[in-house]
XYZ file of C-alpha atoms in Angstrom:
240
model
C 84.616 93.072 213.987
C 87.814 93.953 215.818
C 88.751 97.502 216.767
C 90.973 98.036 213.739
C 88.252 96.912 211.336
C 85.868 99.409 212.950
C 88.406 102.203 212.510
C 88.666 101.349 208.824
C 84.880 101.444 208.424
C 84.636 104.832 210.152
C 87.405 106.198 207.931
C 85.739 104.792 204.824
C 82.443 106.486 205.724
C 84.244 109.801 206.265
C 85.709 109.640 202.765
C 82.206 110.181 201.385
C 82.530 113.768 202.645
C 85.801 114.405 200.782
C 85.302 116.128 197.434
C 87.648 116.643 194.528
C 89.768 119.763 194.946
C 89.421 119.961 198.722
C 92.008 121.394 201.069
C 91.931 118.709 203.741
C 93.266 118.694 207.289
C 94.479 115.184 208.112
C 94.569 114.044 211.726
C 96.980 111.975 213.775
C 96.617 108.552 215.371
C 95.693 105.017 214.429
C 92.225 105.873 213.084
C 93.541 108.820 211.062
C 96.209 106.538 209.588
C 93.485 104.274 208.223
C 91.979 107.365 206.605
C 95.329 108.185 204.994
C 95.585 104.690 203.507
C 92.091 104.899 202.022
C 92.674 108.464 200.851
C 95.864 107.360 199.081
C 93.819 104.868 197.053
C 91.467 107.663 195.987
C 94.398 109.875 195.013
C 95.929 107.043 192.998
C 92.587 106.733 191.176
C 92.615 110.401 190.208
C 91.098 112.373 193.100
C 92.684 115.812 193.499
C 93.098 116.939 197.100
C 95.779 118.713 199.092
C 96.341 117.552 202.635
C 97.608 119.522 205.610
C 98.948 117.024 208.186
C 98.607 117.582 211.921
C 101.892 115.862 212.804
C 105.226 114.810 211.382
C 104.065 111.208 211.785
C 101.028 111.797 209.563
C 103.111 113.772 207.072
C 105.574 110.885 206.730
C 102.784 108.387 206.038
C 101.178 110.711 203.481
C 104.474 111.158 201.649
C 105.080 107.415 201.698
C 101.653 106.712 200.171
C 101.634 109.579 197.694
C 99.078 111.923 199.265
C 99.871 115.513 198.160
C 100.694 117.841 201.050
C 100.991 121.516 201.856
C 101.676 123.415 205.058
C 99.123 125.453 206.958
C 101.194 128.515 206.071
C 100.582 127.747 202.399
C 96.896 126.874 202.936
C 95.729 128.773 206.030
C 92.034 128.131 205.345
C 90.881 124.525 204.928
C 87.623 123.016 203.703
C 87.511 120.049 206.060
C 89.527 118.295 208.744
C 89.056 114.604 209.496
C 90.606 113.333 212.723
C 90.171 110.711 215.405
C 89.388 111.213 219.085
C 90.153 109.568 222.383
C 86.676 110.373 223.712
C 83.476 111.736 222.192
C 81.088 113.231 224.721
C 77.768 115.073 224.616
C 77.439 117.808 221.962
C 80.576 116.402 220.301
C 82.884 117.597 223.057
C 86.127 115.706 222.514
C 89.213 114.605 224.377
C 92.176 114.400 222.017
C 95.928 114.197 222.304
C 96.593 110.530 222.948
C 98.858 110.599 219.902
C 100.710 113.635 221.213
C 99.643 116.070 218.454
C 96.895 118.023 220.207
C 98.325 121.506 219.588
C 98.672 121.084 215.834
C 95.401 119.153 215.662
C 93.543 122.018 217.309
C 95.178 124.667 215.129
C 94.283 122.750 211.961
C 90.730 122.044 213.149
C 90.175 125.721 213.969
C 91.417 126.694 210.492
C 88.852 124.411 208.839
C 85.330 125.197 207.723
C 84.212 121.801 209.076
C 85.612 119.041 211.261
C 84.586 115.387 211.148
C 85.729 113.066 213.903
C 85.989 109.331 213.235
C 86.076 106.625 215.884
C 84.838 103.251 216.978
C 81.936 103.055 219.408
C 84.176 102.514 222.448
C 85.175 106.182 222.255
C 81.650 107.477 222.891
C 81.085 108.393 226.558
C 78.324 110.009 228.582
C 80.801 112.232 230.435
C 84.355 113.078 229.415
C 87.200 112.000 231.653
C 87.646 108.249 231.428
C 90.661 108.860 229.186
C 93.395 110.938 230.874
C 93.305 114.507 229.597
C 96.516 115.480 227.757
C 97.862 118.915 228.607
C 100.739 120.211 226.494
C 103.122 122.299 228.587
C 106.305 124.301 228.217
C 109.499 122.657 229.425
C 110.417 125.712 231.490
C 108.870 125.697 234.948
C 107.357 122.216 234.619
C 106.994 121.693 238.377
C 105.351 125.100 238.858
C 102.997 124.493 235.945
C 102.007 121.103 237.341
C 101.150 122.669 240.721
C 99.154 125.436 239.048
C 97.168 122.881 237.034
C 96.418 120.873 240.170
C 95.192 124.005 241.961
C 93.057 125.104 239.005
C 91.481 121.654 238.840
C 90.894 121.577 242.581
C 88.896 124.794 242.379
C 86.536 122.907 240.064
C 86.341 119.918 242.394
C 88.692 117.813 240.264
C 91.697 115.871 241.455
C 93.906 113.042 240.325
C 97.483 112.374 239.294
C 99.244 114.345 236.580
C 101.738 112.046 234.894
C 104.527 113.255 232.659
C 104.229 111.321 229.399
C 107.294 109.267 228.586
C 108.510 107.692 225.369
C 107.640 104.058 224.786
C 110.125 101.638 226.293
C 110.469 97.932 226.869
C 109.253 96.534 230.205
C 111.748 96.986 233.020
C 113.898 99.389 230.977
C 114.543 102.500 233.064
C 116.026 104.865 230.455
C 112.760 106.121 228.946
C 112.810 109.843 228.164
C 109.993 112.406 228.337
C 107.811 112.434 225.237
C 108.457 115.601 223.218
C 105.792 116.961 220.861
C 106.481 118.187 217.336
C 106.477 121.698 218.811
C 109.156 120.800 221.365
C 106.836 120.708 224.394
C 106.033 118.105 227.048
C 102.701 116.488 227.902
C 101.100 115.976 231.304
C 98.332 113.352 231.253
C 95.757 114.392 233.858
C 93.633 111.605 235.347
C 90.859 113.772 236.752
C 88.112 111.216 236.218
C 84.668 112.588 235.305
C 84.737 116.126 233.898
C 81.202 117.457 234.409
C 81.984 120.962 233.101
C 84.531 120.740 230.248
C 84.205 124.426 229.367
C 85.079 125.521 232.887
C 88.103 123.227 232.936
C 89.198 124.413 229.485
C 89.087 128.019 230.645
C 90.944 127.243 233.851
C 93.718 125.416 231.994
C 94.124 128.181 229.426
C 94.684 130.640 232.283
C 97.688 128.704 233.644
C 101.018 130.156 232.486
C 103.063 127.309 231.052
C 100.085 125.506 229.537
C 100.507 125.593 225.771
C 97.262 123.756 224.930
C 94.884 121.164 226.357
C 93.118 118.196 224.829
C 89.547 119.428 225.304
C 88.183 120.124 221.812
C 84.940 121.998 222.361
C 82.743 123.423 219.645
C 85.097 122.297 216.879
C 83.568 119.047 215.586
C 80.559 119.279 213.283
C 79.990 115.571 212.769
C 81.098 112.297 214.370
C 81.177 109.075 212.379
C 81.128 106.168 214.799
C 81.565 102.543 213.764
C 80.272 99.571 215.744
C 79.376 95.971 215.013
C 75.851 97.231 214.274
C 77.066 99.595 211.547
C 77.847 103.283 211.120
C 76.225 105.994 213.226
C 76.571 109.688 212.432
C 76.179 112.219 215.229
C 75.752 115.866 214.263
C 76.592 118.796 216.492
C 73.759 121.035 217.529
C 73.713 124.461 215.847
C 75.581 127.034 217.913
């Protein structure tokens, strides 16, 4: 099975946890989009749910496919969020934000009674850090914020380049612009390598003025549904 087929299988397995009448947080990214497509089929067959999207991109797809939506202002407490991840580490520690929606994804996940993460088996790692860590930052003082992040990381023994995320562009085209999140912020992708203590790094990043949010999702996911050629594996978080 190719990667896209595995994403579909993970999304299909997650749908078993969606019940009629649920207020559902809907994630962002290629795996979450497969969930939206499958969810739209259920809605067309009569399932009643209300979705709260984590990005304008997800909202547009939901509207296109007929998935009913509300805002988090209208539904501030959700039953379940289903979202993808860029990495799934021990105790369901996650790296998210590859799709650029980490702030809204974290707000929606925190407003949910449960969070299920869906992914293919390539996303499961022994230690977080293979995927560059997205850090959403304010436009003002970008250079100062970058230096402060580097210093905070260095105190934890971490180093590596922080790259300002740019919009997609064709090869050799030099007019790419900085990627701007739905909230109007920028993203620094931090290639720190192995992150042995995600909680320490999360705390250090939160203490940096100019950092809006980071892509370490700790203690939020209750269940991971991971698809591989061997089938579906479910990984439950340990009780807090």
